[in-house]
mmCIF file of C-alpha atoms and ligand atoms in Angstrom:
data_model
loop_
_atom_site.group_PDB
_atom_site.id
_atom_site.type_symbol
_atom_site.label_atom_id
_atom_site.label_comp_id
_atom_site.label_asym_id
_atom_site.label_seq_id
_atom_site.Cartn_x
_atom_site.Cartn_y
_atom_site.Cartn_z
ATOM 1 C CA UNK Q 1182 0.000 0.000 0.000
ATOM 2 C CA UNK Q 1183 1.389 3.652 -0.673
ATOM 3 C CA UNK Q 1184 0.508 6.109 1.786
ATOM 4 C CA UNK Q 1185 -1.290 9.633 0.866
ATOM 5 C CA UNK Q 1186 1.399 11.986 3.078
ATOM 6 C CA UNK Q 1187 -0.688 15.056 1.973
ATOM 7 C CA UNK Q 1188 -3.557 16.603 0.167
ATOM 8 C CA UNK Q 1189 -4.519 19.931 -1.067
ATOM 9 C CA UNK Q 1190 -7.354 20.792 -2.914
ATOM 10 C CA UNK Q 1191 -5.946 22.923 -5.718
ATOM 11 C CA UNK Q 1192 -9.682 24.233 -7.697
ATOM 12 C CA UNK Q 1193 -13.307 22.903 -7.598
ATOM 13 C CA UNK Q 1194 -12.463 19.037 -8.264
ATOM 14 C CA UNK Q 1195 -8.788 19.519 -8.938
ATOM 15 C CA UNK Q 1196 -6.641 17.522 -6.300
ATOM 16 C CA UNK Q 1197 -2.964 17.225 -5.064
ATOM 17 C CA UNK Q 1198 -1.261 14.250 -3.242
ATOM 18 C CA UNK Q 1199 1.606 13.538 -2.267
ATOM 19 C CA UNK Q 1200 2.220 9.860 -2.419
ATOM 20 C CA UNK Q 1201 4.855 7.987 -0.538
ATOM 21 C CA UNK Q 1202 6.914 5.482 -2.880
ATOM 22 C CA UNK Q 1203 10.619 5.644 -2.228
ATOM 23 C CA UNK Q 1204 11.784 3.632 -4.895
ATOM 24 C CA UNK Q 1205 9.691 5.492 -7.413
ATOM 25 C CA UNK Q 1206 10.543 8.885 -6.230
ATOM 26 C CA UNK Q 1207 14.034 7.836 -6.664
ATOM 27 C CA UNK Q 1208 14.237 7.159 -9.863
ATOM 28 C CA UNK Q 1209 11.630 9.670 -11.367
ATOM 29 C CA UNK Q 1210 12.428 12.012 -14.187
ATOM 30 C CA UNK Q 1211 10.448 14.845 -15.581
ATOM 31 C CA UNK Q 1212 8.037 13.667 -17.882
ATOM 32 C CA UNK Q 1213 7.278 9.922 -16.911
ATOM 33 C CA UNK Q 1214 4.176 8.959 -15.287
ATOM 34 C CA UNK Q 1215 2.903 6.672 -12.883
ATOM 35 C CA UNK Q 1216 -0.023 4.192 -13.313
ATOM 36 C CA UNK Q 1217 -1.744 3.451 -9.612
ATOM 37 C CA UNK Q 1218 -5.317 1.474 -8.682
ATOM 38 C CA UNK Q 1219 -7.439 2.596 -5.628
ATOM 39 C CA UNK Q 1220 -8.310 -0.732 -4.526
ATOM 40 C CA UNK Q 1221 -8.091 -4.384 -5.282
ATOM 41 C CA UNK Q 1222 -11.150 -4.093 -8.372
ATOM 42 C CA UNK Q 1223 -9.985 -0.422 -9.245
ATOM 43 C CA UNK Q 1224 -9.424 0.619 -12.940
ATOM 44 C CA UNK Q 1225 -5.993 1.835 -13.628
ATOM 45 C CA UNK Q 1226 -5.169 5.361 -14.168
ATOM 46 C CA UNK Q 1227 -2.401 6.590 -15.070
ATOM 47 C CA UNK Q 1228 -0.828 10.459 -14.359
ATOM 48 C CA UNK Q 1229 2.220 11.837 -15.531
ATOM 49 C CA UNK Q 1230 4.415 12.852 -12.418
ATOM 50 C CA UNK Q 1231 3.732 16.305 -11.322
ATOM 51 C CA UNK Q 1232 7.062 16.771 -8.748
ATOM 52 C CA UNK Q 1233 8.967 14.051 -7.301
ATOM 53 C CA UNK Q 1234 11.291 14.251 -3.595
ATOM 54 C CA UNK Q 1235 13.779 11.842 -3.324
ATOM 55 C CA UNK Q 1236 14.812 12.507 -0.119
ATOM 56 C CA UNK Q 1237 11.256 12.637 1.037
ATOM 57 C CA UNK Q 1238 10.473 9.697 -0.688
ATOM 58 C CA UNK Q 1239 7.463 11.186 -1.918
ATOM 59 C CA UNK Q 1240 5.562 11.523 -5.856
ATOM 60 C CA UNK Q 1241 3.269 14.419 -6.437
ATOM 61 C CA UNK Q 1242 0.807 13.658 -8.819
ATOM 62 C CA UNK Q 1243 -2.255 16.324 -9.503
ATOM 63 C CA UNK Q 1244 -5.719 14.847 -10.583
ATOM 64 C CA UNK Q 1245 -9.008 16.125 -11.929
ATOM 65 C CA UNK Q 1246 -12.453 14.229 -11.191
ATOM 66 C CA UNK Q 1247 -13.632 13.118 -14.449
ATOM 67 C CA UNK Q 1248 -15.180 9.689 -13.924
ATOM 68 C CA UNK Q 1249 -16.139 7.054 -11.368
ATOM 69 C CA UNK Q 1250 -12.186 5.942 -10.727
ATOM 70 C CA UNK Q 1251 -10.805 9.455 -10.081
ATOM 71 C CA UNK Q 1252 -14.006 10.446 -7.953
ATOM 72 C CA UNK Q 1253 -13.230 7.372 -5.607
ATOM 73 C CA UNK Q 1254 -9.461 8.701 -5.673
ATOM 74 C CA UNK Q 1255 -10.579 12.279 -4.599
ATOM 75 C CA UNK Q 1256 -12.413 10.636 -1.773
ATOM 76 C CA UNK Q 1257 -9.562 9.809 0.061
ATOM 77 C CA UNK Q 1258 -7.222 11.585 2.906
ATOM 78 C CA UNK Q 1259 -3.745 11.899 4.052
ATOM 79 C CA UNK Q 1260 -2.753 9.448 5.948
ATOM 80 C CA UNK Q 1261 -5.167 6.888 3.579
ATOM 81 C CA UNK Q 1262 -3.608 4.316 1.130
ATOM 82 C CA UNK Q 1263 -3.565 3.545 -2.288
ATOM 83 C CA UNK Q 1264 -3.564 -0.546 -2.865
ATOM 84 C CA UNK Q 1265 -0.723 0.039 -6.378
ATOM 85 C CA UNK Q 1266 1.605 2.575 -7.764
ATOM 86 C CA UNK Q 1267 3.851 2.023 -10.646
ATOM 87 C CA UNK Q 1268 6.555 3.701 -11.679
ATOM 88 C CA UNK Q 1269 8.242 5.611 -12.807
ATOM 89 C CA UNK Q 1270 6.886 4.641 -16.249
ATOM 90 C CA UNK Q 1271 7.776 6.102 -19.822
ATOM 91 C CA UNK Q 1272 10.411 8.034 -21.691
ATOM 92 C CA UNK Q 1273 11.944 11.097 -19.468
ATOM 93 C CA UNK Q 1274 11.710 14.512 -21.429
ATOM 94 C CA UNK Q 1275 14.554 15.405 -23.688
ATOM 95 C CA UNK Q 1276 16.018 18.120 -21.569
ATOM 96 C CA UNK Q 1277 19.293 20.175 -23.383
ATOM 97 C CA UNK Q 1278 20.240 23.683 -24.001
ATOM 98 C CA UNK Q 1279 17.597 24.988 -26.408
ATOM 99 C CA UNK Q 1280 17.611 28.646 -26.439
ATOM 100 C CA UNK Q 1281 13.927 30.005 -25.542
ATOM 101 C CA UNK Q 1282 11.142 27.246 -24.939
ATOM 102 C CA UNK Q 1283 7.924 28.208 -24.041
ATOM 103 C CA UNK Q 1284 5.534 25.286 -21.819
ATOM 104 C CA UNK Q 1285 1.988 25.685 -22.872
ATOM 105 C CA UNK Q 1286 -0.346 24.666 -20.342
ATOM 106 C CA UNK Q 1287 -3.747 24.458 -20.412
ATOM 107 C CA UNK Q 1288 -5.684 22.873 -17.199
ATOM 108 C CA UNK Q 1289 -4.385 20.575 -15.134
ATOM 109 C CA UNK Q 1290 -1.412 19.907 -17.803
ATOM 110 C CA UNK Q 1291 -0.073 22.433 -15.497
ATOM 111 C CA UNK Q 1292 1.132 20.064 -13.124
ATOM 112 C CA UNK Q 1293 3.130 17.896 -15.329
ATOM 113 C CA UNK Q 1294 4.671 20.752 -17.294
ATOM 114 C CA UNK Q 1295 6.163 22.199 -14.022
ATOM 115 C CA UNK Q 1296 8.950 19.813 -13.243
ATOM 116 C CA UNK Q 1297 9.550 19.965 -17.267
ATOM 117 C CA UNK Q 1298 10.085 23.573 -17.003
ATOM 118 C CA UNK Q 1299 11.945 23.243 -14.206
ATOM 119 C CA UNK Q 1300 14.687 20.789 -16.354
ATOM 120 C CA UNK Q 1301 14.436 22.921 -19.117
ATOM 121 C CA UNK Q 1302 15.553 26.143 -16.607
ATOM 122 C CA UNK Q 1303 18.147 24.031 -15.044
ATOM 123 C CA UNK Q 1304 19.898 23.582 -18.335
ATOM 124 C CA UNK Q 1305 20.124 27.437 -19.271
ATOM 125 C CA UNK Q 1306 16.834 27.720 -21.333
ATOM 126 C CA UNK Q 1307 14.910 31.104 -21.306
ATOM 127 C CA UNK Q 1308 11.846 29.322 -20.425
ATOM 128 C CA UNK Q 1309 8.267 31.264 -20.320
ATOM 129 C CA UNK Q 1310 4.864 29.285 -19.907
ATOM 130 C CA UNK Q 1311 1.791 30.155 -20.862
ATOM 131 C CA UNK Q 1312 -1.189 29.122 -18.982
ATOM 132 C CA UNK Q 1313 -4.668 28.891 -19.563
ATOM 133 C CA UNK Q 1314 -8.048 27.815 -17.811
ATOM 134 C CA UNK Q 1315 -11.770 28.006 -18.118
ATOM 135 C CA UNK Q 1316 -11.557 30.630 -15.531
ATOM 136 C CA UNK Q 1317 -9.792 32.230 -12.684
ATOM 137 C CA UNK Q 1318 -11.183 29.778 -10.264
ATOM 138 C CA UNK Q 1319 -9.564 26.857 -12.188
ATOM 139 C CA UNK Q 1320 -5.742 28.519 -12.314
ATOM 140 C CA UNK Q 1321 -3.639 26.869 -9.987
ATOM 141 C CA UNK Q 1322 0.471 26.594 -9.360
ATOM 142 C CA UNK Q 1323 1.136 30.374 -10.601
ATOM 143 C CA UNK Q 1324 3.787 30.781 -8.434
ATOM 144 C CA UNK Q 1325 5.347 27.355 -8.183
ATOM 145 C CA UNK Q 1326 5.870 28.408 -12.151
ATOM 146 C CA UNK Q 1327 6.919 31.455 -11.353
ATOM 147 C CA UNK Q 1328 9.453 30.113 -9.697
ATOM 148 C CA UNK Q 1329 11.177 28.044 -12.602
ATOM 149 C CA UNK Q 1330 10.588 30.373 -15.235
ATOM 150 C CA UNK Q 1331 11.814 33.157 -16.790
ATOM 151 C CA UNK Q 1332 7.778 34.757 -17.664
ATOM 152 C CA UNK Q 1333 4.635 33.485 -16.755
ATOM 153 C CA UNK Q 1334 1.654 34.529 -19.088
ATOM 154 C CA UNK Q 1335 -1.990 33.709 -18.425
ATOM 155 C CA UNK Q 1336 -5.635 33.585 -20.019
ATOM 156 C CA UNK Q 1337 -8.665 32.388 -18.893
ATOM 157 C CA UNK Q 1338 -11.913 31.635 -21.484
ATOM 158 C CA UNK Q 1339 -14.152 33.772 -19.913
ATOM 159 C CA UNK Q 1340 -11.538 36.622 -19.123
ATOM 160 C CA UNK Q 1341 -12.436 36.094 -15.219
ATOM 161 C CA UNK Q 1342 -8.013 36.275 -14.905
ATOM 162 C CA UNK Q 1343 -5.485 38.635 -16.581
ATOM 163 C CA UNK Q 1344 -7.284 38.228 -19.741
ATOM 164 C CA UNK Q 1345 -9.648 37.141 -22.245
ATOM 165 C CA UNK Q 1346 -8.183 34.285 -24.954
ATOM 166 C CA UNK Q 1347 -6.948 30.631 -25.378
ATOM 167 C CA UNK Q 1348 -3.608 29.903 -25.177
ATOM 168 C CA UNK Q 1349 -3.001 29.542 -28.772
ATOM 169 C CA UNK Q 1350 -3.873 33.141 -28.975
ATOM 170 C CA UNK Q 1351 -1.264 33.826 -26.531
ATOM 171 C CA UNK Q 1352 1.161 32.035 -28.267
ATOM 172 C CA UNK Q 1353 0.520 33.444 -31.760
ATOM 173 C CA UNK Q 1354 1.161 37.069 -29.886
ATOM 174 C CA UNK Q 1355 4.307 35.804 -28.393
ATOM 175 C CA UNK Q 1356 5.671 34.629 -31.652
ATOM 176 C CA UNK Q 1357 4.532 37.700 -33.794
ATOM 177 C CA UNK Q 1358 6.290 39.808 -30.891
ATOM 178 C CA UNK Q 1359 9.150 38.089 -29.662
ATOM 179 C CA UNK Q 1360 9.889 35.379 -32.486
ATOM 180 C CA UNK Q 1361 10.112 32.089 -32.988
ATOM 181 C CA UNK Q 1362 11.322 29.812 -29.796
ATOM 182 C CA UNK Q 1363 13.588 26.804 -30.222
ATOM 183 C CA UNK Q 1364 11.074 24.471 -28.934
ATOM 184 C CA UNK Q 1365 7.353 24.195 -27.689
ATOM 185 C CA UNK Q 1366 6.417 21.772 -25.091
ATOM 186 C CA UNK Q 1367 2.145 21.484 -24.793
ATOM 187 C CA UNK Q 1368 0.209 19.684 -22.376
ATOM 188 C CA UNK Q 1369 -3.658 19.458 -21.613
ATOM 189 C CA UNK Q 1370 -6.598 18.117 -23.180
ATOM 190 C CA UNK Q 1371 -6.344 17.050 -26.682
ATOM 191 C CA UNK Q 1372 -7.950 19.495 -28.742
ATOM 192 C CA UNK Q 1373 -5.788 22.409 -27.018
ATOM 193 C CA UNK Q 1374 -2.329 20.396 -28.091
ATOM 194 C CA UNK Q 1375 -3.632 19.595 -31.381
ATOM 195 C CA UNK Q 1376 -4.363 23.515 -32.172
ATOM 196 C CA UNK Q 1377 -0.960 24.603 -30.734
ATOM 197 C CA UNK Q 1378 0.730 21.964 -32.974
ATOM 198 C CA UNK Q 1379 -1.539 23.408 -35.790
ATOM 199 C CA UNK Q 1380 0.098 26.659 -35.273
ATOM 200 C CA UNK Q 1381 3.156 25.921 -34.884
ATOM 201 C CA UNK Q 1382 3.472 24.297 -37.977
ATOM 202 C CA UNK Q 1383 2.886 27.150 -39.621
ATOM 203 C CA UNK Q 1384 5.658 28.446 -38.115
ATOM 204 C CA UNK Q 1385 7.836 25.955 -38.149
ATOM 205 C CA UNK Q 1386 8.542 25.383 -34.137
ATOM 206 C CA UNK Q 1387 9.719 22.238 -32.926
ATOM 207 C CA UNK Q 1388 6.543 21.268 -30.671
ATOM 208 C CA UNK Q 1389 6.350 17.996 -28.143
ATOM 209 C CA UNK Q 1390 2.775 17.248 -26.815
ATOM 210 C CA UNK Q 1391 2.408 14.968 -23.738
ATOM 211 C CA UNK Q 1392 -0.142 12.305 -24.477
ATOM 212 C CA UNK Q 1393 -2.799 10.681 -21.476
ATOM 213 C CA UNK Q 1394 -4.136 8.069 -23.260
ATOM 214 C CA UNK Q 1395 -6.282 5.055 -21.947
ATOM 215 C CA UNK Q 1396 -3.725 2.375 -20.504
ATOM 216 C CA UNK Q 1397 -3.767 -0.732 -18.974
ATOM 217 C CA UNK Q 1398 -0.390 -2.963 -18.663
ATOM 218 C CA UNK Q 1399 1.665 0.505 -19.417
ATOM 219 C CA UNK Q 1400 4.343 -2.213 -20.368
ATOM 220 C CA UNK Q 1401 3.527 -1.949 -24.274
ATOM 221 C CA UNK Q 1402 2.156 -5.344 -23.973
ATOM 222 C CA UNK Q 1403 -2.171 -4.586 -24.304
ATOM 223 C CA UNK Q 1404 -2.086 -1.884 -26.732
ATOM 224 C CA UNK Q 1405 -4.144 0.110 -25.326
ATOM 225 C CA UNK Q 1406 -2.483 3.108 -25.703
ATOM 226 C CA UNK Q 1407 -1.428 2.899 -29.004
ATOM 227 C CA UNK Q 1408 -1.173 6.070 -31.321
ATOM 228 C CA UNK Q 1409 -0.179 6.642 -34.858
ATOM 229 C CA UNK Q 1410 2.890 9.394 -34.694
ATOM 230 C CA UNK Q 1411 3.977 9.739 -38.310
ATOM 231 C CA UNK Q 1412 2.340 6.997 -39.777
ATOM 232 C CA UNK Q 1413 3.591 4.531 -37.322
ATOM 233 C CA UNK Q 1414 2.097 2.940 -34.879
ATOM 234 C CA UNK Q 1415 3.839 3.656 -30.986
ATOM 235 C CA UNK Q 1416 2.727 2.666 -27.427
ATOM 236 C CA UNK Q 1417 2.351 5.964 -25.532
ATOM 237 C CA UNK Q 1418 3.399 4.167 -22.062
ATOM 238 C CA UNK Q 1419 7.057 3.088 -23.669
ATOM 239 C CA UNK Q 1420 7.376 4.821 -26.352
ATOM 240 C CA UNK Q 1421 5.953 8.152 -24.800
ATOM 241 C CA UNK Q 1422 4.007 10.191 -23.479
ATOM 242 C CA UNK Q 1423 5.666 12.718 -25.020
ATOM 243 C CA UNK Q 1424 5.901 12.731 -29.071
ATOM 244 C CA UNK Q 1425 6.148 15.169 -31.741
ATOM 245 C CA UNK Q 1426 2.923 17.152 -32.174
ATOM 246 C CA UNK Q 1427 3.312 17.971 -35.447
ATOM 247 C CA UNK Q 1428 3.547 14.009 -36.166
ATOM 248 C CA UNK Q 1429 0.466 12.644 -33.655
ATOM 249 C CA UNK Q 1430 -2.591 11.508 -35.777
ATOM 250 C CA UNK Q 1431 -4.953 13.953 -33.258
ATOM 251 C CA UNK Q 1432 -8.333 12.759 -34.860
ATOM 252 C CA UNK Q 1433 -7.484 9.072 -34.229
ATOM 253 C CA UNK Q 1434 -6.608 9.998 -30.447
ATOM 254 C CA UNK Q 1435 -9.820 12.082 -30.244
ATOM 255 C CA UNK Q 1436 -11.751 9.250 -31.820
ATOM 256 C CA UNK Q 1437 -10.202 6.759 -28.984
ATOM 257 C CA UNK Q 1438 -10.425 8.909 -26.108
ATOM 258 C CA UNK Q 1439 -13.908 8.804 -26.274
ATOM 259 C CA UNK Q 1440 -14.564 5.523 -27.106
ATOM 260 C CA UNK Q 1441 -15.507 4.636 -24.072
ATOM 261 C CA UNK Q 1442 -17.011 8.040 -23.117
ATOM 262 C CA UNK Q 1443 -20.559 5.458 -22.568
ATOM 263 C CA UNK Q 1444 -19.464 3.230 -20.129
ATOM 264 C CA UNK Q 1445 -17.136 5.543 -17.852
ATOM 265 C CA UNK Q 1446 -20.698 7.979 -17.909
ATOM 266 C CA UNK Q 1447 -22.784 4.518 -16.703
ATOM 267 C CA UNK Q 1448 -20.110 3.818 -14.378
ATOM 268 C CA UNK Q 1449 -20.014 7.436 -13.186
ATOM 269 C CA UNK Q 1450 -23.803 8.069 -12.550
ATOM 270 C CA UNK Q 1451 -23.746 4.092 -10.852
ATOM 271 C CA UNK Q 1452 -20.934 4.636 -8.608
ATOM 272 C CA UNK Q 1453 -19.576 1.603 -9.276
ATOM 273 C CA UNK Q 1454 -16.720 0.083 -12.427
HETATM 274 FE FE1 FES W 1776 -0.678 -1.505 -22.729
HETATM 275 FE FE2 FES W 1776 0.597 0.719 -23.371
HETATM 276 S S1 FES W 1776 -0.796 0.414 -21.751
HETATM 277 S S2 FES W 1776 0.599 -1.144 -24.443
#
């Protein structure tokens, strides 16, 4: 069992814990992920590593209740127990001295982007991230980014923080002002990576997207995960999460991440897997 050493509440259904696992936090690199189960009959879910503390011992991951398995995750407390947690899992980010990169974040991909950022700072990058919500009440880690970057920009949808826009507006005016970075780095739901990659193509940025897709073994054994990244067909949990955007058949994820949209609704309104 891996014990829940803290929890914070971060926005309306948008969790923190801190999970002890030793030999997971020592071996954890920015951009892998974890895959853990509630309980015995739990489904798997897997989240990419939000900030790891190997002297601690400790993983943070960062969650957002969107079904039956991560409602029964938000229900517990520090000091509860989680019955697996697997890790670390996947291909670390390719962190070297770029020149500028900018993180997009929209959502909760904040969490994972941080300790990317943080690599990418560490090895002499101007880094700047651009966030983005629904709205203001949905914003969370501003200043643990502001921390490892060079600029933080925001938006929110509604305009309820900073300002009005989505992030790939934000980009767009950081590029028409400031130039072209060396490298983009985009996580958060799929429709949001797929439109930064779609404009950065146009400008021709290098542009890595972090992928969540539905897993099971997360040893490239089920396929489960599988996604077509320039016309070939790669496991997200070993070959990924992170591939080039501008080479990730988006419509095929899309299509797939919702194929099951049905039964995670019937197993959300039932309360049950
Ligand atoms: Fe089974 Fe990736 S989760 S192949």
């Amino acid at each position: 069992m891996y014990k829940i050493m803290s929890k914070r509440t971060l926005s309306p259904n948008v969790h923190e814990y801190d999970i002890l696992a030793p030999r997971v936090a020592k071996k954890a690199k920015a951009g892998q992920f974890i895959i853990l189960r509630v309980d015995e009959v739990g489904e798997r879910i897997p989240l990419t590593i939000a900030d790891f503390d190997a002297e601690k011992g400790t993983i943070t991951i960062v969650f957002a209740e969107a079904g039956h398995s991560t409602r029964k995750l938000a229900q517990l407390n520090a000091g509860d127990a989680v019955q697996d947690f697997v890790g670390p899992l996947g291909v670390p980010s390719h962190v070297e001295k770029f020149g500028t990169v900018v993180m997009v974040a929209g959502g909760v991909g904040v969490a994972p982007i941080y300790p990317i950022a943080r690599e990418m700072k560490n090895a002499g990058n101007k880094v700047v991230c651009i966030m983005g919500a629904r709205n203001k009440d949905l914003i969370f880690w501003e200043e643990r980014m502001r921390e490892v970057c060079d600029e933080v920009l925001l938006t929110t949808d509604d305009g309820s923080y900073v300002r009005q826009g989505f992030v790939t507006d934000v980009l767009k005016e950081y590029i028409q002002n400031e130039g072209n970075p060396q490298l983009v780095v985009a996580i958060g739901p799929l429709p949001m990576m797929r439109a930064i990659a779609e404009l950065t193509r146009e400008y021709e940025i290098k542009t890595m997207v972090s992928l969540n897709s539905i897993m099971v073994d997360g040893t490239g054994m089920c396929g489960a995960c599988r996604v077509t990244v320039g016309g070939e067909t790669k496991f997200v949990c070993v070959d990924g999460p992170e591939f080039d955007g501008h080479k990730v058949d988006f419509a095929e994820q899309l299509m797939r991440s919702r194929k099951y949209k049905p039964e995670e609704q019937q197993a959300f309104t039932r309360g049950s897997c």
